[in-house]
């Protein structure tokens, strides 16, 4: 029939249009599948990368946590050490305070000892100076006394020698019976060592003046005791003064006064 041909053409056209649409849709679906596969591949790669990065971050986090725990332990140890060091520092400060106090006490003692030592040294020097002066004075006086004693000894022995010579002359003039009675009165010879003393020549002093007076007196007494030449002494007659008394008088008159 004539009316069915356009309808068939219309259906054919619609069918062809549908086929084109189906092909277009299939191409779009294939493209979308391809894009989806590429996207899935990219997503899979991104997931793998993110997993790897997450693993690395997790490892880093664990390491940081471990380091943080170790750091906390180290901080605690350091804090404990700081507390111990602070306690030791306080003890050291207390010890230093005690040592400073003891040092000040020792310094005061040292100052007192130095002052006492200076005073003792000053007193010792003054005493040494005084004793040195005293020793000098005593040495001078001793020298004077020694010279006076030596001079008196020399004068005494000279007087004894003159007395002995005068008595020997008187003894020669006596009869033989009077010689035996007068033999016991003759004094022994003085010690020759006493005449070995070397006399020092000095200016005359008051002691030497008294010694000269004693020597003159002894010479006068010796002259009075000696009998005249050619004369004889009567039996039983004694001299005017005993030689021992004469020597004692000479020592008493010639003895220097003590200056000590």
mmCIF file of C-alpha atoms in Angstrom:
data_model
loop_
_atom_site.group_PDB
_atom_site.id
_atom_site.type_symbol
_atom_site.label_atom_id
_atom_site.label_comp_id
_atom_site.label_asym_id
_atom_site.label_seq_id
_atom_site.Cartn_x
_atom_site.Cartn_y
_atom_site.Cartn_z
ATOM 1 C CA UNK A 1 0.000 0.000 0.000
ATOM 2 C CA UNK A 2 0.956 3.527 -0.659
ATOM 3 C CA UNK A 3 0.486 4.732 2.868
ATOM 4 C CA UNK A 4 2.774 2.121 4.447
ATOM 5 C CA UNK A 5 5.918 3.135 2.513
ATOM 6 C CA UNK A 6 6.483 6.449 4.255
ATOM 7 C CA UNK A 7 5.919 4.772 7.521
ATOM 8 C CA UNK A 8 8.560 2.186 6.692
ATOM 9 C CA UNK A 9 10.925 4.877 5.627
ATOM 10 C CA UNK A 10 10.220 6.720 8.770
ATOM 11 C CA UNK A 11 10.824 3.607 10.809
ATOM 12 C CA UNK A 12 13.991 2.901 8.865
ATOM 13 C CA UNK A 13 15.215 6.384 9.452
ATOM 14 C CA UNK A 14 14.388 6.166 13.092
ATOM 15 C CA UNK A 15 16.087 2.796 13.239
ATOM 16 C CA UNK A 16 19.140 4.180 11.540
ATOM 17 C CA UNK A 17 19.094 7.162 13.837
ATOM 18 C CA UNK A 18 18.838 4.866 16.802
ATOM 19 C CA UNK A 19 21.735 2.790 15.509
ATOM 20 C CA UNK A 20 23.804 5.927 15.135
ATOM 21 C CA UNK A 21 22.865 6.962 18.621
ATOM 22 C CA UNK A 22 23.659 3.480 19.891
ATOM 23 C CA UNK A 23 27.035 3.553 18.174
ATOM 24 C CA UNK A 24 27.678 6.998 19.517
ATOM 25 C CA UNK A 25 26.686 5.875 22.985
ATOM 26 C CA UNK A 26 28.890 2.798 22.628
ATOM 27 C CA UNK A 27 31.789 4.972 21.559
ATOM 28 C CA UNK A 28 31.139 7.231 24.517
ATOM 29 C CA UNK A 29 30.917 4.206 26.779
ATOM 30 C CA UNK A 30 34.187 2.837 25.384
ATOM 31 C CA UNK A 31 35.815 6.219 25.839
ATOM 32 C CA UNK A 32 34.438 6.464 29.329
ATOM 33 C CA UNK A 33 35.640 2.932 30.082
ATOM 34 C CA UNK A 34 39.053 3.832 28.767
ATOM 35 C CA UNK A 35 39.066 7.026 30.796
ATOM 36 C CA UNK A 36 37.786 5.130 33.794
ATOM 37 C CA UNK A 37 40.521 2.513 33.419
ATOM 38 C CA UNK A 38 43.132 5.248 33.137
ATOM 39 C CA UNK A 39 41.629 6.993 36.100
ATOM 40 C CA UNK A 40 41.539 3.752 38.067
ATOM 41 C CA UNK A 41 45.168 3.095 37.170
ATOM 42 C CA UNK A 42 46.111 6.598 38.222
ATOM 43 C CA UNK A 43 44.068 6.224 41.377
ATOM 44 C CA UNK A 44 45.750 2.901 42.111
ATOM 45 C CA UNK A 45 49.166 4.478 41.627
ATOM 46 C CA UNK A 46 48.157 7.401 43.795
ATOM 47 C CA UNK A 47 46.853 5.026 46.442
ATOM 48 C CA UNK A 48 50.134 3.114 46.358
ATOM 49 C CA UNK A 49 52.077 6.362 46.604
ATOM 50 C CA UNK A 50 49.873 7.558 49.429
ATOM 51 C CA UNK A 51 50.226 4.226 51.209
ATOM 52 C CA UNK A 52 53.971 4.430 50.839
ATOM 53 C CA UNK A 53 53.950 8.002 52.050
ATOM 54 C CA UNK A 54 51.645 7.018 54.897
ATOM 55 C CA UNK A 55 54.024 4.190 55.803
ATOM 56 C CA UNK A 56 56.938 6.600 55.760
ATOM 57 C CA UNK A 57 54.999 9.086 57.832
ATOM 58 C CA UNK A 58 54.021 6.345 60.243
ATOM 59 C CA UNK A 59 57.661 5.267 60.515
ATOM 60 C CA UNK A 60 58.738 8.856 61.000
ATOM 61 C CA UNK A 61 56.031 9.334 63.599
ATOM 62 C CA UNK A 62 57.116 6.186 65.416
ATOM 63 C CA UNK A 63 60.735 7.328 65.275
ATOM 64 C CA UNK A 64 59.744 10.755 66.518
ATOM 65 C CA UNK A 65 57.680 9.217 69.300
ATOM 66 C CA UNK A 66 60.628 6.984 70.186
ATOM 67 C CA UNK A 67 62.948 9.980 70.110
ATOM 68 C CA UNK A 68 60.414 11.940 72.153
ATOM 69 C CA UNK A 69 60.259 9.138 74.728
ATOM 70 C CA UNK A 70 64.048 8.935 74.777
ATOM 71 C CA UNK A 71 64.221 12.704 75.064
ATOM 72 C CA UNK A 72 61.741 12.573 77.931
ATOM 73 C CA UNK A 73 63.887 9.946 79.632
ATOM 74 C CA UNK A 74 66.988 12.054 79.017
ATOM 75 C CA UNK A 75 65.161 15.137 80.295
ATOM 76 C CA UNK A 76 64.104 13.267 83.415
ATOM 77 C CA UNK A 77 67.654 12.039 83.972
ATOM 78 C CA UNK A 78 68.987 15.547 83.414
ATOM 79 C CA UNK A 79 66.382 16.945 85.773
ATOM 80 C CA UNK A 80 67.359 14.417 88.436
ATOM 81 C CA UNK A 81 71.033 15.224 87.860
ATOM 82 C CA UNK A 82 70.226 18.928 88.108
ATOM 83 C CA UNK A 83 68.452 18.342 91.411
ATOM 84 C CA UNK A 84 71.429 16.341 92.683
ATOM 85 C CA UNK A 85 73.827 19.049 91.490
ATOM 86 C CA UNK A 86 71.699 21.736 93.135
ATOM 87 C CA UNK A 87 71.760 19.793 96.414
ATOM 88 C CA UNK A 88 75.536 19.365 96.116
ATOM 89 C CA UNK A 89 75.871 23.057 95.277
ATOM 90 C CA UNK A 90 73.938 23.988 98.404
ATOM 91 C CA UNK A 91 76.178 21.695 100.465
ATOM 92 C CA UNK A 92 79.258 23.257 98.875
ATOM 93 C CA UNK A 93 77.928 26.736 99.618
ATOM 94 C CA UNK A 94 77.400 25.742 103.252
ATOM 95 C CA UNK A 95 80.924 24.304 103.374
ATOM 96 C CA UNK A 96 82.320 27.457 101.756
ATOM 97 C CA UNK A 97 80.463 29.588 104.299
ATOM 98 C CA UNK A 98 81.954 27.539 107.148
ATOM 99 C CA UNK A 99 85.395 27.747 105.549
ATOM 100 C CA UNK A 100 85.080 31.533 105.147
ATOM 101 C CA UNK A 101 84.058 31.857 108.789
ATOM 102 C CA UNK A 102 86.983 29.661 109.856
ATOM 103 C CA UNK A 103 89.318 31.612 107.557
ATOM 104 C CA UNK A 104 88.262 34.918 109.129
ATOM 105 C CA UNK A 105 88.842 33.409 112.578
ATOM 106 C CA UNK A 106 92.276 32.126 111.517
ATOM 107 C CA UNK A 107 93.135 35.521 110.014
ATOM 108 C CA UNK A 108 92.225 37.236 113.289
ATOM 109 C CA UNK A 109 94.402 34.715 115.167
ATOM 110 C CA UNK A 110 97.272 35.277 112.724
ATOM 111 C CA UNK A 111 96.945 39.052 113.142
ATOM 112 C CA UNK A 112 96.988 38.673 116.939
ATOM 113 C CA UNK A 113 100.002 36.338 116.759
ATOM 114 C CA UNK A 114 101.836 38.749 114.454
ATOM 115 C CA UNK A 115 101.146 41.635 116.815
ATOM 116 C CA UNK A 116 102.304 39.548 119.791
ATOM 117 C CA UNK A 117 105.388 38.449 117.853
ATOM 118 C CA UNK A 118 106.240 42.054 116.951
ATOM 119 C CA UNK A 119 105.858 43.073 120.602
ATOM 120 C CA UNK A 120 108.045 40.181 121.750
ATOM 121 C CA UNK A 121 110.606 40.963 119.053
ATOM 122 C CA UNK A 122 110.670 44.629 120.099
ATOM 123 C CA UNK A 123 111.048 43.666 123.776
ATOM 124 C CA UNK A 124 113.723 41.125 122.867
ATOM 125 C CA UNK A 125 115.681 43.719 120.871
ATOM 126 C CA UNK A 126 115.383 46.216 123.719
ATOM 127 C CA UNK A 127 116.509 43.582 126.229
ATOM 128 C CA UNK A 128 119.329 42.520 123.905
ATOM 129 C CA UNK A 129 120.437 46.133 123.516
ATOM 130 C CA UNK A 130 120.277 46.680 127.272
ATOM 131 C CA UNK A 131 122.211 43.478 127.991
ATOM 132 C CA UNK A 132 124.750 44.279 125.290
ATOM 133 C CA UNK A 133 125.311 47.667 126.891
ATOM 134 C CA UNK A 134 125.508 45.994 130.297
ATOM 135 C CA UNK A 135 128.011 43.426 128.980
ATOM 136 C CA UNK A 136 130.117 46.234 127.502
ATOM 137 C CA UNK A 137 130.096 48.092 130.822
ATOM 138 C CA UNK A 138 130.900 44.896 132.741
ATOM 139 C CA UNK A 139 133.716 44.025 130.329
ATOM 140 C CA UNK A 140 135.180 47.497 130.788
ATOM 141 C CA UNK A 141 134.908 47.221 134.568
ATOM 142 C CA UNK A 142 136.316 43.678 134.479
ATOM 143 C CA UNK A 143 139.274 44.868 132.438
ATOM 144 C CA UNK A 144 139.874 47.664 134.935
ATOM 145 C CA UNK A 145 139.547 45.244 137.874
ATOM 146 C CA UNK A 146 141.901 42.772 136.175
ATOM 147 C CA UNK A 147 144.483 45.460 135.544
ATOM 148 C CA UNK A 148 144.153 46.706 139.131
ATOM 149 C CA UNK A 149 144.445 43.159 140.520
ATOM 150 C CA UNK A 150 147.496 42.451 138.356
ATOM 151 C CA UNK A 151 149.128 45.688 139.435
ATOM 152 C CA UNK A 152 148.369 44.982 143.103
ATOM 153 C CA UNK A 153 149.710 41.438 142.774
ATOM 154 C CA UNK A 154 152.881 42.759 141.211
ATOM 155 C CA UNK A 155 153.264 45.402 143.930
ATOM 156 C CA UNK A 156 152.506 42.840 146.652
ATOM 157 C CA UNK A 157 155.126 40.411 145.399
ATOM 158 C CA UNK A 158 157.616 43.226 144.962
ATOM 159 C CA UNK A 159 156.959 44.255 148.564
ATOM 160 C CA UNK A 160 157.289 40.657 149.742
ATOM 161 C CA UNK A 161 160.536 40.328 147.854
ATOM 162 C CA UNK A 162 161.893 43.504 149.422
ATOM 163 C CA UNK A 163 160.755 42.316 152.862
ATOM 164 C CA UNK A 164 162.356 38.949 152.256
ATOM 165 C CA UNK A 165 165.618 40.593 151.164
ATOM 166 C CA UNK A 166 165.629 42.858 154.211
ATOM 167 C CA UNK A 167 164.949 39.905 156.524
ATOM 168 C CA UNK A 168 167.712 37.912 154.852
ATOM 169 C CA UNK A 169 170.125 40.759 155.510
ATOM 170 C CA UNK A 170 168.894 40.927 159.102
ATOM 171 C CA UNK A 171 169.193 37.144 159.389
ATOM 172 C CA UNK A 172 172.821 37.253 158.266
ATOM 173 C CA UNK A 173 173.601 39.765 161.006
ATOM 174 C CA UNK A 174 171.993 37.612 163.756
ATOM 175 C CA UNK A 175 174.026 35.123 165.873
ATOM 176 C CA UNK A 176 173.787 31.436 165.048
ATOM 177 C CA UNK A 177 171.436 30.689 167.967
ATOM 178 C CA UNK A 178 169.013 33.364 166.792
ATOM 179 C CA UNK A 179 169.097 32.063 163.218
ATOM 180 C CA UNK A 180 167.386 28.818 164.225
ATOM 181 C CA UNK A 181 164.602 30.660 166.048
ATOM 182 C CA UNK A 182 164.102 33.099 163.178
ATOM 183 C CA UNK A 183 164.273 30.448 160.457
ATOM 184 C CA UNK A 184 160.598 29.592 160.872
ATOM 185 C CA UNK A 185 159.592 33.247 160.377
ATOM 186 C CA UNK A 186 161.121 33.398 156.900
ATOM 187 C CA UNK A 187 158.395 33.250 154.233
ATOM 188 C CA UNK A 188 158.699 30.985 151.254
ATOM 189 C CA UNK A 189 159.530 32.348 147.837
ATOM 190 C CA UNK A 190 156.500 33.510 145.843
ATOM 191 C CA UNK A 191 155.328 31.629 142.787
ATOM 192 C CA UNK A 192 157.506 32.737 139.817
ATOM 193 C CA UNK A 193 154.513 32.284 137.474
ATOM 194 C CA UNK A 194 152.904 35.344 139.042
ATOM 195 C CA UNK A 195 155.704 37.521 137.664
ATOM 196 C CA UNK A 196 155.101 36.278 134.104
ATOM 197 C CA UNK A 197 151.975 38.492 133.803
ATOM 198 C CA UNK A 198 152.618 41.211 131.262
ATOM 199 C CA UNK A 199 151.706 44.569 132.683
ATOM 200 C CA UNK A 200 149.701 46.849 130.430
ATOM 201 C CA UNK A 201 150.565 50.532 130.422
ATOM 202 C CA UNK A 202 147.489 52.738 130.701
ATOM 203 C CA UNK A 203 146.722 56.166 131.968
ATOM 204 C CA UNK A 204 146.613 56.338 135.795
ATOM 205 C CA UNK A 205 143.189 55.709 137.273
ATOM 206 C CA UNK A 206 141.827 56.230 140.814
ATOM 207 C CA UNK A 207 142.578 52.562 141.488
ATOM 208 C CA UNK A 208 146.195 53.016 140.420
ATOM 209 C CA UNK A 209 146.522 56.071 142.671
ATOM 210 C CA UNK A 210 145.405 54.008 145.676
ATOM 211 C CA UNK A 211 147.840 51.280 144.586
ATOM 212 C CA UNK A 212 150.694 53.818 144.485
ATOM 213 C CA UNK A 213 149.789 54.920 148.000
ATOM 214 C CA UNK A 214 149.771 51.264 149.159
ATOM 215 C CA UNK A 215 153.169 50.667 147.495
ATOM 216 C CA UNK A 216 154.662 53.745 149.179
ATOM 217 C CA UNK A 217 153.281 52.638 152.545
ATOM 218 C CA UNK A 218 154.693 49.113 152.129
ATOM 219 C CA UNK A 219 158.121 50.527 151.152
ATOM 220 C CA UNK A 220 158.108 52.754 154.217
ATOM 221 C CA UNK A 221 157.129 49.853 156.475
ATOM 222 C CA UNK A 222 159.893 47.690 154.964
ATOM 223 C CA UNK A 223 162.436 50.460 155.614
ATOM 224 C CA UNK A 224 161.282 50.801 159.224
ATOM 225 C CA UNK A 225 161.589 47.053 159.792
ATOM 226 C CA UNK A 226 165.133 46.705 158.339
ATOM 227 C CA UNK A 227 167.853 47.125 161.088
ATOM 228 C CA UNK A 228 170.762 49.526 160.599
ATOM 229 C CA UNK A 229 173.968 48.252 159.076
ATOM 230 C CA UNK A 230 176.349 46.685 161.547
ATOM 231 C CA UNK A 231 173.694 46.600 164.282
ATOM 232 C CA UNK A 232 172.338 43.469 165.935
ATOM 233 C CA UNK A 233 168.806 42.763 167.006
ATOM 234 C CA UNK A 234 168.364 41.606 170.526
ATOM 235 C CA UNK A 235 167.311 38.018 171.154
ATOM 236 C CA UNK A 236 163.551 37.645 171.434
ATOM 237 C CA UNK A 237 162.915 41.093 169.922
ATOM 238 C CA UNK A 238 160.131 41.016 167.291
ATOM 239 C CA UNK A 239 159.762 43.334 164.295
ATOM 240 C CA UNK A 240 157.383 46.222 164.548
ATOM 241 C CA UNK A 241 154.802 44.470 162.237
ATOM 242 C CA UNK A 242 154.414 40.956 160.883
ATOM 243 C CA UNK A 243 154.848 40.577 157.064
ATOM 244 C CA UNK A 244 151.451 38.838 156.797
ATOM 245 C CA UNK A 245 149.790 41.807 158.496
ATOM 246 C CA UNK A 246 151.694 44.139 156.165
ATOM 247 C CA UNK A 247 150.469 42.242 153.084
ATOM 248 C CA UNK A 248 146.911 42.252 154.465
ATOM 249 C CA UNK A 249 147.082 46.004 155.041
ATOM 250 C CA UNK A 250 148.411 46.533 151.525
ATOM 251 C CA UNK A 251 145.615 44.430 150.013
ATOM 252 C CA UNK A 252 143.007 46.295 152.075
ATOM 253 C CA UNK A 253 144.295 49.733 151.114
ATOM 254 C CA UNK A 254 144.902 48.866 147.468
ATOM 255 C CA UNK A 255 141.636 46.975 146.907
ATOM 256 C CA UNK A 256 139.502 48.868 144.329
ATOM 257 C CA UNK A 257 135.865 49.564 145.026
ATOM 258 C CA UNK A 258 133.376 47.330 143.238
ATOM 259 C CA UNK A 259 131.277 49.033 140.558
ATOM 260 C CA UNK A 260 128.860 46.112 140.052
#
